[in-house]
Amino acid sequence: EVQLVESGGGLVQAGGSLRLSCAVSGITVGDYAMGWFHQAPGKGREGVLCISSRDGTTTYANSAKGRFTISSDKAKNMVYLQMNSLKPEDTGVYYCIARWYHCGGDFRSWGQGIQVTVSS
């Protein structure tokens, strides 16, 4: 059974930082494209960042440039999203995802999501 379990969310003031973690089991991080999606209140899910052995880092959201960083630890089978200079519009649920082969591939798995709230 594949599981993607997010942690590290919570409430933070604007300008602050958070690091989200995704514990992966059932698949190997290095064999898939791993990424993060964001769902703001009342909106659909949008891609943030993705990382794959084939393509390196892919940025889905312009808003993430210069503020967010994705990384993975293959030894621990973990994926991370470092979020700096957070803004109220970053509020929402963040999902860890796995995609087949590359960052534009079909979705393999989704985590259950974790709430991030940025106060102004």
PDB file of C-alpha atoms in Angstrom:
ATOM      1  CA  GLU A   1       0.000   0.000   0.000  1.00  0.00           C
ATOM      2  CA  VAL A   2       1.313   3.416  -0.994  1.00  0.00           C
ATOM      3  CA  GLN A   3       1.116   6.130   1.635  1.00  0.00           C
ATOM      4  CA  LEU A   4       2.141   9.755   1.487  1.00  0.00           C
ATOM      5  CA  VAL A   5       1.830  11.373   4.909  1.00  0.00           C
ATOM      6  CA  GLU A   6       2.306  15.118   5.257  1.00  0.00           C
ATOM      7  CA  SER A   7       3.392  16.886   8.415  1.00  0.00           C
ATOM      8  CA  GLY A   8       4.690  20.277   9.484  1.00  0.00           C
ATOM      9  CA  GLY A   9       1.707  22.450   8.700  1.00  0.00           C
ATOM     10  CA  GLY A  10       0.085  24.940  11.020  1.00  0.00           C
ATOM     11  CA  LEU A  11      -0.453  28.609  11.670  1.00  0.00           C
ATOM     12  CA  VAL A  12       2.252  31.128  10.850  1.00  0.00           C
ATOM     13  CA  GLN A  13       2.394  34.894  10.498  1.00  0.00           C
ATOM     14  CA  ALA A  14       2.972  36.517   7.141  1.00  0.00           C
ATOM     15  CA  GLY A  15       6.671  36.663   6.391  1.00  0.00           C
ATOM     16  CA  GLY A  16       7.348  33.510   8.376  1.00  0.00           C
ATOM     17  CA  SER A  17       8.521  30.094   7.290  1.00  0.00           C
ATOM     18  CA  LEU A  18       7.345  26.521   7.443  1.00  0.00           C
ATOM     19  CA  ARG A  19       8.817  23.245   6.298  1.00  0.00           C
ATOM     20  CA  LEU A  20       6.403  20.579   5.196  1.00  0.00           C
ATOM     21  CA  SER A  21       7.509  16.977   5.219  1.00  0.00           C
ATOM     22  CA  CYS A  22       6.098  14.027   3.329  1.00  0.00           C
ATOM     23  CA  ALA A  23       6.840  10.542   4.596  1.00  0.00           C
ATOM     24  CA  VAL A  24       6.590   8.105   1.710  1.00  0.00           C
ATOM     25  CA  SER A  25       5.968   4.385   2.008  1.00  0.00           C
ATOM     26  CA  GLY A  26       5.111   1.689  -0.498  1.00  0.00           C
ATOM     27  CA  ILE A  27       7.104   3.346  -3.293  1.00  0.00           C
ATOM     28  CA  THR A  28      10.642   4.665  -3.592  1.00  0.00           C
ATOM     29  CA  VAL A  29      11.044   8.428  -3.865  1.00  0.00           C
ATOM     30  CA  GLY A  30      13.766   8.202  -6.487  1.00  0.00           C
ATOM     31  CA  ASP A  31      11.576   6.123  -8.817  1.00  0.00           C
ATOM     32  CA  TYR A  32       8.835   8.755  -9.149  1.00  0.00           C
ATOM     33  CA  ALA A  33       8.403  12.449  -9.638  1.00  0.00           C
ATOM     34  CA  MET A  34       7.472  13.835  -6.234  1.00  0.00           C
ATOM     35  CA  GLY A  35       5.799  17.155  -5.647  1.00  0.00           C
ATOM     36  CA  TRP A  36       3.453  19.427  -3.796  1.00  0.00           C
ATOM     37  CA  PHE A  37       0.050  20.815  -4.686  1.00  0.00           C
ATOM     38  CA  HIS A  38      -1.848  23.608  -2.998  1.00  0.00           C
ATOM     39  CA  GLN A  39      -5.562  24.089  -2.605  1.00  0.00           C
ATOM     40  CA  ALA A  40      -6.591  27.531  -1.441  1.00  0.00           C
ATOM     41  CA  PRO A  41      -9.985  27.932   0.262  1.00  0.00           C
ATOM     42  CA  GLY A  42     -12.759  27.681  -2.307  1.00  0.00           C
ATOM     43  CA  LYS A  43     -10.376  26.914  -5.171  1.00  0.00           C
ATOM     44  CA  GLY A  44      -9.043  23.909  -7.017  1.00  0.00           C
ATOM     45  CA  ARG A  45      -5.732  22.186  -6.488  1.00  0.00           C
ATOM     46  CA  GLU A  46      -2.729  23.771  -8.155  1.00  0.00           C
ATOM     47  CA  GLY A  47       0.798  22.520  -8.529  1.00  0.00           C
ATOM     48  CA  VAL A  48       3.570  24.210  -6.557  1.00  0.00           C
ATOM     49  CA  LEU A  49       6.858  22.366  -7.097  1.00  0.00           C
ATOM     50  CA  CYS A  50       7.989  18.971  -8.273  1.00  0.00           C
ATOM     51  CA  ILE A  51      11.267  17.082  -8.278  1.00  0.00           C
ATOM     52  CA  SER A  52      12.326  14.105 -10.347  1.00  0.00           C
ATOM     53  CA  SER A  53      15.490  12.227 -11.173  1.00  0.00           C
ATOM     54  CA  ARG A  54      14.877  12.860 -14.853  1.00  0.00           C
ATOM     55  CA  ASP A  55      14.069  16.561 -14.826  1.00  0.00           C
ATOM     56  CA  GLY A  56      15.382  17.993 -11.585  1.00  0.00           C
ATOM     57  CA  THR A  57      13.064  20.633 -10.116  1.00  0.00           C
ATOM     58  CA  THR A  58       9.947  21.800 -11.920  1.00  0.00           C
ATOM     59  CA  THR A  59       8.131  24.911 -10.769  1.00  0.00           C
ATOM     60  CA  TYR A  60       4.412  24.787 -11.392  1.00  0.00           C
ATOM     61  CA  ALA A  61       3.491  28.045  -9.645  1.00  0.00           C
ATOM     62  CA  ASN A  62       5.195  31.364 -10.362  1.00  0.00           C
ATOM     63  CA  SER A  63       4.293  32.441  -6.847  1.00  0.00           C
ATOM     64  CA  ALA A  64       6.684  29.800  -5.498  1.00  0.00           C
ATOM     65  CA  LYS A  65       9.741  31.165  -7.280  1.00  0.00           C
ATOM     66  CA  GLY A  66      12.306  32.569  -4.912  1.00  0.00           C
ATOM     67  CA  ARG A  67      10.267  31.604  -1.832  1.00  0.00           C
ATOM     68  CA  PHE A  68       9.681  27.848  -1.866  1.00  0.00           C
ATOM     69  CA  THR A  69      12.138  25.015  -2.295  1.00  0.00           C
ATOM     70  CA  ILE A  70      11.514  21.318  -2.793  1.00  0.00           C
ATOM     71  CA  SER A  71      13.952  18.632  -1.789  1.00  0.00           C
ATOM     72  CA  SER A  72      14.014  14.913  -1.225  1.00  0.00           C
ATOM     73  CA  ASP A  73      15.979  12.510   0.927  1.00  0.00           C
ATOM     74  CA  LYS A  74      16.158   9.180  -0.813  1.00  0.00           C
ATOM     75  CA  ALA A  75      17.750   7.473   2.162  1.00  0.00           C
ATOM     76  CA  LYS A  76      14.798   8.434   4.354  1.00  0.00           C
ATOM     77  CA  ASN A  77      12.234   8.240   1.539  1.00  0.00           C
ATOM     78  CA  MET A  78      11.068  11.749   2.387  1.00  0.00           C
ATOM     79  CA  VAL A  79      10.096  14.835   0.418  1.00  0.00           C
ATOM     80  CA  TYR A  80      10.175  18.353   1.810  1.00  0.00           C
ATOM     81  CA  LEU A  81       8.738  21.731   0.951  1.00  0.00           C
ATOM     82  CA  GLN A  82      10.525  24.676   2.506  1.00  0.00           C
ATOM     83  CA  MET A  83       8.288  27.722   2.421  1.00  0.00           C
ATOM     84  CA  ASN A  84       9.749  31.139   3.221  1.00  0.00           C
ATOM     85  CA  SER A  85       8.324  34.651   3.123  1.00  0.00           C
ATOM     86  CA  LEU A  86       4.848  33.223   3.483  1.00  0.00           C
ATOM     87  CA  LYS A  87       1.873  35.291   2.406  1.00  0.00           C
ATOM     88  CA  PRO A  88      -1.809  35.059   3.368  1.00  0.00           C
ATOM     89  CA  GLU A  89      -2.563  33.757  -0.128  1.00  0.00           C
ATOM     90  CA  ASP A  90      -0.389  30.735   0.629  1.00  0.00           C
ATOM     91  CA  THR A  91      -3.089  29.612   3.037  1.00  0.00           C
ATOM     92  CA  GLY A  92      -4.710  26.318   2.204  1.00  0.00           C
ATOM     93  CA  VAL A  93      -4.212  22.592   2.126  1.00  0.00           C
ATOM     94  CA  TYR A  94      -0.930  21.261   0.810  1.00  0.00           C
ATOM     95  CA  TYR A  95      -0.790  17.822  -0.748  1.00  0.00           C
ATOM     96  CA  CYS A  96       2.209  15.619  -1.332  1.00  0.00           C
ATOM     97  CA  ILE A  97       1.971  13.823  -4.666  1.00  0.00           C
ATOM     98  CA  ALA A  98       3.749  11.181  -6.689  1.00  0.00           C
ATOM     99  CA  ARG A  99       3.663  11.169 -10.483  1.00  0.00           C
ATOM    100  CA  TRP A 100       4.782   8.573 -12.962  1.00  0.00           C
ATOM    101  CA  TYR A 101       8.223   9.126 -14.542  1.00  0.00           C
ATOM    102  CA  HIS A 102       8.322  12.942 -14.628  1.00  0.00           C
ATOM    103  CA  CYS A 103       6.646  16.058 -13.297  1.00  0.00           C
ATOM    104  CA  GLY A 104       4.101  16.097 -16.088  1.00  0.00           C
ATOM    105  CA  GLY A 105       3.234  12.434 -15.801  1.00  0.00           C
ATOM    106  CA  ASP A 106       0.017  10.871 -14.608  1.00  0.00           C
ATOM    107  CA  PHE A 107      -0.618  11.014 -10.894  1.00  0.00           C
ATOM    108  CA  ARG A 108       0.367   7.921  -8.956  1.00  0.00           C
ATOM    109  CA  SER A 109      -0.657   8.872  -5.413  1.00  0.00           C
ATOM    110  CA  TRP A 110      -1.834  11.735  -3.221  1.00  0.00           C
ATOM    111  CA  GLY A 111      -1.382  12.382   0.448  1.00  0.00           C
ATOM    112  CA  GLN A 112      -4.310  13.310   2.633  1.00  0.00           C
ATOM    113  CA  GLY A 113      -3.199  16.940   2.792  1.00  0.00           C
ATOM    114  CA  ILE A 114      -2.159  19.258   5.565  1.00  0.00           C
ATOM    115  CA  GLN A 115      -3.446  22.686   6.502  1.00  0.00           C
ATOM    116  CA  VAL A 116      -1.267  25.777   6.334  1.00  0.00           C
ATOM    117  CA  THR A 117      -2.695  29.063   7.553  1.00  0.00           C
ATOM    118  CA  VAL A 118      -0.824  32.325   7.080  1.00  0.00           C
ATOM    119  CA  SER A 119      -2.158  35.245   9.106  1.00  0.00           C
ATOM    120  CA  SER A 120      -1.705  38.837   8.010  1.00  0.00           C
TER     121      SER A 120
END
